[in-house]
Short mmCIF file of C-alpha atoms and ligand atoms in Angstrom, two decimals:
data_model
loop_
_atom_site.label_atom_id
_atom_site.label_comp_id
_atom_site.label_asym_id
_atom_site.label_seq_id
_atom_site.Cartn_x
_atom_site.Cartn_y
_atom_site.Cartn_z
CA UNK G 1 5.46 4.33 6.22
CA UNK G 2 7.11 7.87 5.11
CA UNK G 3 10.65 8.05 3.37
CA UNK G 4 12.66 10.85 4.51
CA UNK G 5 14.87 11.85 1.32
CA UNK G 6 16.84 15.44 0.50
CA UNK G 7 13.78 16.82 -1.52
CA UNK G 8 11.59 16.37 1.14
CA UNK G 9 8.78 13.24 2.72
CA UNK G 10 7.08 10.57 0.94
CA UNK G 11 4.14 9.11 2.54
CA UNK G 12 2.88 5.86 1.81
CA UNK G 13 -1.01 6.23 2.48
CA UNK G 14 -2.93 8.54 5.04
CA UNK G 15 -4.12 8.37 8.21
CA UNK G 16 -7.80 7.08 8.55
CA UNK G 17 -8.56 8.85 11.59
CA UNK G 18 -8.77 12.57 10.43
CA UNK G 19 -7.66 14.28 13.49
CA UNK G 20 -4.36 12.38 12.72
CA UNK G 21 -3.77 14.12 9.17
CA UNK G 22 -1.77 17.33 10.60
CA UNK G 23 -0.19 15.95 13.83
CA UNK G 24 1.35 13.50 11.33
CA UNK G 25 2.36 16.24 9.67
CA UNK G 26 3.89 18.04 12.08
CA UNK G 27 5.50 15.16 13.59
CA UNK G 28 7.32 14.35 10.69
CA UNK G 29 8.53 18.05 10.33
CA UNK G 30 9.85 18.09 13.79
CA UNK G 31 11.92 14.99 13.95
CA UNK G 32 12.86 15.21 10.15
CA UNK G 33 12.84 19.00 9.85
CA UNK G 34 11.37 18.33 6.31
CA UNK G 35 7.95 18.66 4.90
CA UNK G 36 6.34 16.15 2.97
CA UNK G 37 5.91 16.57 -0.55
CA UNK G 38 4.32 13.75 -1.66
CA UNK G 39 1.19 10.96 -0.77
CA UNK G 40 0.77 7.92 -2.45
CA UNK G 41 -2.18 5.81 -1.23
CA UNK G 42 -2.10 2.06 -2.21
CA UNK G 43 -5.85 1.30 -2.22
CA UNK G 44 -9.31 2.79 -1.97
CA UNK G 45 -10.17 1.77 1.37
CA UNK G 46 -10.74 4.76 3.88
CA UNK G 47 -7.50 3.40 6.04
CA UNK G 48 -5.51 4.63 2.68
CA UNK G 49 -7.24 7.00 1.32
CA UNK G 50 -9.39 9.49 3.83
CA UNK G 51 -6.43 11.88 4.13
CA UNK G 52 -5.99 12.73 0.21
CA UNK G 53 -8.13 15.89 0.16
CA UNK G 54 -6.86 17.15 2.95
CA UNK G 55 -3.23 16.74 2.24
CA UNK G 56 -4.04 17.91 -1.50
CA UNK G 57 -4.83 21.14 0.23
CA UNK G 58 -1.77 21.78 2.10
CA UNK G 59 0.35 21.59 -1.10
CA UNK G 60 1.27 17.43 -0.99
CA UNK G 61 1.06 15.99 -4.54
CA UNK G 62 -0.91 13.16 -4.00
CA UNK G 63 -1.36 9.79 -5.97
CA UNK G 64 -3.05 7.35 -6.81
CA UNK G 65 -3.67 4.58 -9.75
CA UNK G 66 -6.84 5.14 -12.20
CA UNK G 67 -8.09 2.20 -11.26
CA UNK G 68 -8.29 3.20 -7.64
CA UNK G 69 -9.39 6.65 -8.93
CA UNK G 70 -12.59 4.82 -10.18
CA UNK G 71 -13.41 2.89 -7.51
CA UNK G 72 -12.71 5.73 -5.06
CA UNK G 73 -15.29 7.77 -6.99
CA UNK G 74 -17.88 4.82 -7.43
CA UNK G 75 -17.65 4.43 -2.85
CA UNK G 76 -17.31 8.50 -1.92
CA UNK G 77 -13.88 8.01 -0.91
CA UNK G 78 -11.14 10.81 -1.19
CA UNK G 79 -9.24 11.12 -4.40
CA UNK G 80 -6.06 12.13 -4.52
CA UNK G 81 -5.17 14.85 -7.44
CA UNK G 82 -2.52 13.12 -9.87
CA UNK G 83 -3.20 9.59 -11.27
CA UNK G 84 -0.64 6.91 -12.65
CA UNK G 85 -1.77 4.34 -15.52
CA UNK G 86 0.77 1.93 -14.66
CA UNK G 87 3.20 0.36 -12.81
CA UNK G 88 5.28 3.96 -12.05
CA UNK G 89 8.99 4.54 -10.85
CA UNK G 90 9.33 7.23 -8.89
CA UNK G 91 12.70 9.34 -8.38
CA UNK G 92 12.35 11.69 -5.22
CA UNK G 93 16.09 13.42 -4.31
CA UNK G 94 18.07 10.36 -3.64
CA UNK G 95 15.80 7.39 -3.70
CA UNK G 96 13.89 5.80 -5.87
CA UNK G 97 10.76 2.97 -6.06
CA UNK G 98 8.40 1.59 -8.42
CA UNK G 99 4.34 0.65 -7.86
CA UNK G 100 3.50 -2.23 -8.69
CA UNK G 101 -0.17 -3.38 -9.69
CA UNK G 102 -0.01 -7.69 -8.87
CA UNK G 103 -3.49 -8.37 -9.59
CA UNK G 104 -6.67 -8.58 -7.37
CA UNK G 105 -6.62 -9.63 -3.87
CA UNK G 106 -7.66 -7.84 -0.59
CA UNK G 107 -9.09 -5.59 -3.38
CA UNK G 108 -9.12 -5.75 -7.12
CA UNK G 109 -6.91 -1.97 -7.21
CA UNK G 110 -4.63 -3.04 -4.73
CA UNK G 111 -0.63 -2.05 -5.65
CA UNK G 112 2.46 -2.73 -3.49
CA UNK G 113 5.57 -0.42 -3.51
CA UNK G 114 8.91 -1.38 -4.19
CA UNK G 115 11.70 -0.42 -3.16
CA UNK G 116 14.43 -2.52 -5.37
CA UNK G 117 17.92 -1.47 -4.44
CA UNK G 118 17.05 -1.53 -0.40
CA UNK G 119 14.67 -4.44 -0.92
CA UNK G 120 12.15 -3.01 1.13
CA UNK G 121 8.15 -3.82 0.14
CA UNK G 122 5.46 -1.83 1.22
CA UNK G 123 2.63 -4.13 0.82
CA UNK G 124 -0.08 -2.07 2.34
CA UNK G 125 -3.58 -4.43 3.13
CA UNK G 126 -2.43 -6.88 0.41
CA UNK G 127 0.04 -8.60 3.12
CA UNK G 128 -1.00 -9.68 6.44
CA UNK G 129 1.36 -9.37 9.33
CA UNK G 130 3.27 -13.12 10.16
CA UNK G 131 1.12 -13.58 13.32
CA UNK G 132 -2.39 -12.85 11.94
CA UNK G 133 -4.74 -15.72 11.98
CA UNK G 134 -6.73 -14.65 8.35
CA UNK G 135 -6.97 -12.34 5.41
CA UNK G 136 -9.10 -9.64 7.39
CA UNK G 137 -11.60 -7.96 5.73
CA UNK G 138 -12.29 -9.38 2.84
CA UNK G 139 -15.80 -7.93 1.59
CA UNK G 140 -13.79 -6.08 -1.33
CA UNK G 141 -11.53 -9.20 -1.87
CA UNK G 142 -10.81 -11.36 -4.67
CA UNK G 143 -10.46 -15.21 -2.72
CA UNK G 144 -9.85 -16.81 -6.07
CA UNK G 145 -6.84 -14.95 -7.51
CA UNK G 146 -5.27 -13.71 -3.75
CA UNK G 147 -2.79 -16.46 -3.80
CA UNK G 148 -1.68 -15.67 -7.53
CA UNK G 149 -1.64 -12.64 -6.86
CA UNK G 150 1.04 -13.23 -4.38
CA UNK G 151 2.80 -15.11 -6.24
CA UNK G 152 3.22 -12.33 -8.44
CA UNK G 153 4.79 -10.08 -5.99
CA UNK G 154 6.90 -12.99 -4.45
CA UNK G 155 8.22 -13.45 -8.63
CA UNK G 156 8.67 -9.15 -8.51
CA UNK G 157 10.03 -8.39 -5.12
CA UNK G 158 12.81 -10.40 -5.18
CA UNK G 159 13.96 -11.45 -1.37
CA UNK G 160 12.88 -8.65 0.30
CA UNK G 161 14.77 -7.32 3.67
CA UNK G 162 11.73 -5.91 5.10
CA UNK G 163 8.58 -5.85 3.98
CA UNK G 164 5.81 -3.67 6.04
CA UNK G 165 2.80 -4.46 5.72
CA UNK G 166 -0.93 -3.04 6.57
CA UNK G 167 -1.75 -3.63 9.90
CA UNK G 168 0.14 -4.96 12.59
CA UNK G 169 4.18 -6.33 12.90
CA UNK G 170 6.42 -6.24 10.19
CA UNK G 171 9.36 -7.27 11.93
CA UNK G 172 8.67 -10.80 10.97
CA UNK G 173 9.48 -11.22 6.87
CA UNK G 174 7.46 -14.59 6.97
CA UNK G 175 4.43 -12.59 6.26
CA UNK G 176 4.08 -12.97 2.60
CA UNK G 177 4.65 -16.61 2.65
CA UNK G 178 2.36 -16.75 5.82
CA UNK G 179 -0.51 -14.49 3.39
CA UNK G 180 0.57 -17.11 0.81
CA UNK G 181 -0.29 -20.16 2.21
CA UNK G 182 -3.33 -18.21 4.31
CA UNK G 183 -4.71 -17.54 0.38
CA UNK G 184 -4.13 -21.05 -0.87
CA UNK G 185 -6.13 -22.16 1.99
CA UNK G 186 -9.24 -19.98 1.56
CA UNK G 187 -9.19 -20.86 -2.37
CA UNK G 188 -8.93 -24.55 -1.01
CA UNK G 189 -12.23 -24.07 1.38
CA UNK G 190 -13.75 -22.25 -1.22
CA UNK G 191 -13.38 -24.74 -4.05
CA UNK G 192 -14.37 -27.43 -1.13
CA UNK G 193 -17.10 -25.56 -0.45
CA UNK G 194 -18.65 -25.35 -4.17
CA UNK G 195 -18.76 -29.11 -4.47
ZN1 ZN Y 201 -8.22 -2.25 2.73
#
């Protein structure tokens, strides 16, 4: 997702593939006939993160949280160059939206963004698209605390209008009550499974 705003783009996470980082680019300029300014990746994981450097060196300010900072060192994944230490509003030319760290889930530094006054949620990885069938990948995942974790952005992001998420359709706003109940069920299996 990228916000178009009078100060320039935002882009919410990078490419993985990295002969996508400057077509992006330059697709952006030439329908929005604005640069972006600024890259804020929502996790470590390569499908967030692997265009930091690279868009570091063409000027972008990029972000991340410490946390993800860490683990991105710890796995020899790209780092972005500023960090936040909490949940962070951001003002860029008429818009602005917070970060927001829920807790672990698809990974333990995953954060959403919010966008309060439109009611759009980015929820990145952390919120599966209406029509998937499971959590995907969930080597890096926390299965216990994934459906409080939800919770916690259903209590934050108050009725969102649209909420885009990872992978796959966002059209269909069921998604975070879909990840919800696909969360309770793992813990469920798990528990079942421990007996
Ligand atoms: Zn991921």
């Amino acid at each position: 997702m990228y916000l178009v705003t009078d100060s320039g783009v935002v882009m919410f996470d990078t490419p993985w593939d990295t002969t996508q980082f400057q077509p992006l680019l330059d697709s952006i300029k030439l329908k929005n006939n604005k640069s972006v300014i600024l890259c804020i990746a929502t996790h470590f994981h390569s499908d967030r993160t692997a265009g930091l450097e690279y868009y570091s060196q063409q000027g972008i300010k990029t972000y991340t949280t410490i946390l993800t900072d860490e683990i991105s060192k710890k796995n020899n994944k790209k780092r972005a160059k500023f960090l936040i230490s909490k949940d962070t509003f951001f003002n860029v030319g008429q818009y602005s939206f917070e970060t927001y760290y829920p807790g672990q889930a698809h990974t333990v530094d995953n954060i959403v963004i919010w966008f309060k006054k439109q009611k759009i949620l980015y929820g990145g990885c952390l919120i599966k698209s209406a029509d998937d069938d499971d959590l995907g990948y969930l080597g890096d995942a926390n299965t216990a605390e994934y459906a409080s974790t939800i919770k916690n952005v259903e209590k934050r992001c108050t009725q969102p209008k649209f909420i885009i998420v990872g992978h796959g359709d966002w059209t269909n706003t069921n998604s975070l009550k879909h990840t919800l109940k696909m969360a309770q069920q793992l813990k469920k299996k798990m528990i079942a499974n421990s007996l």
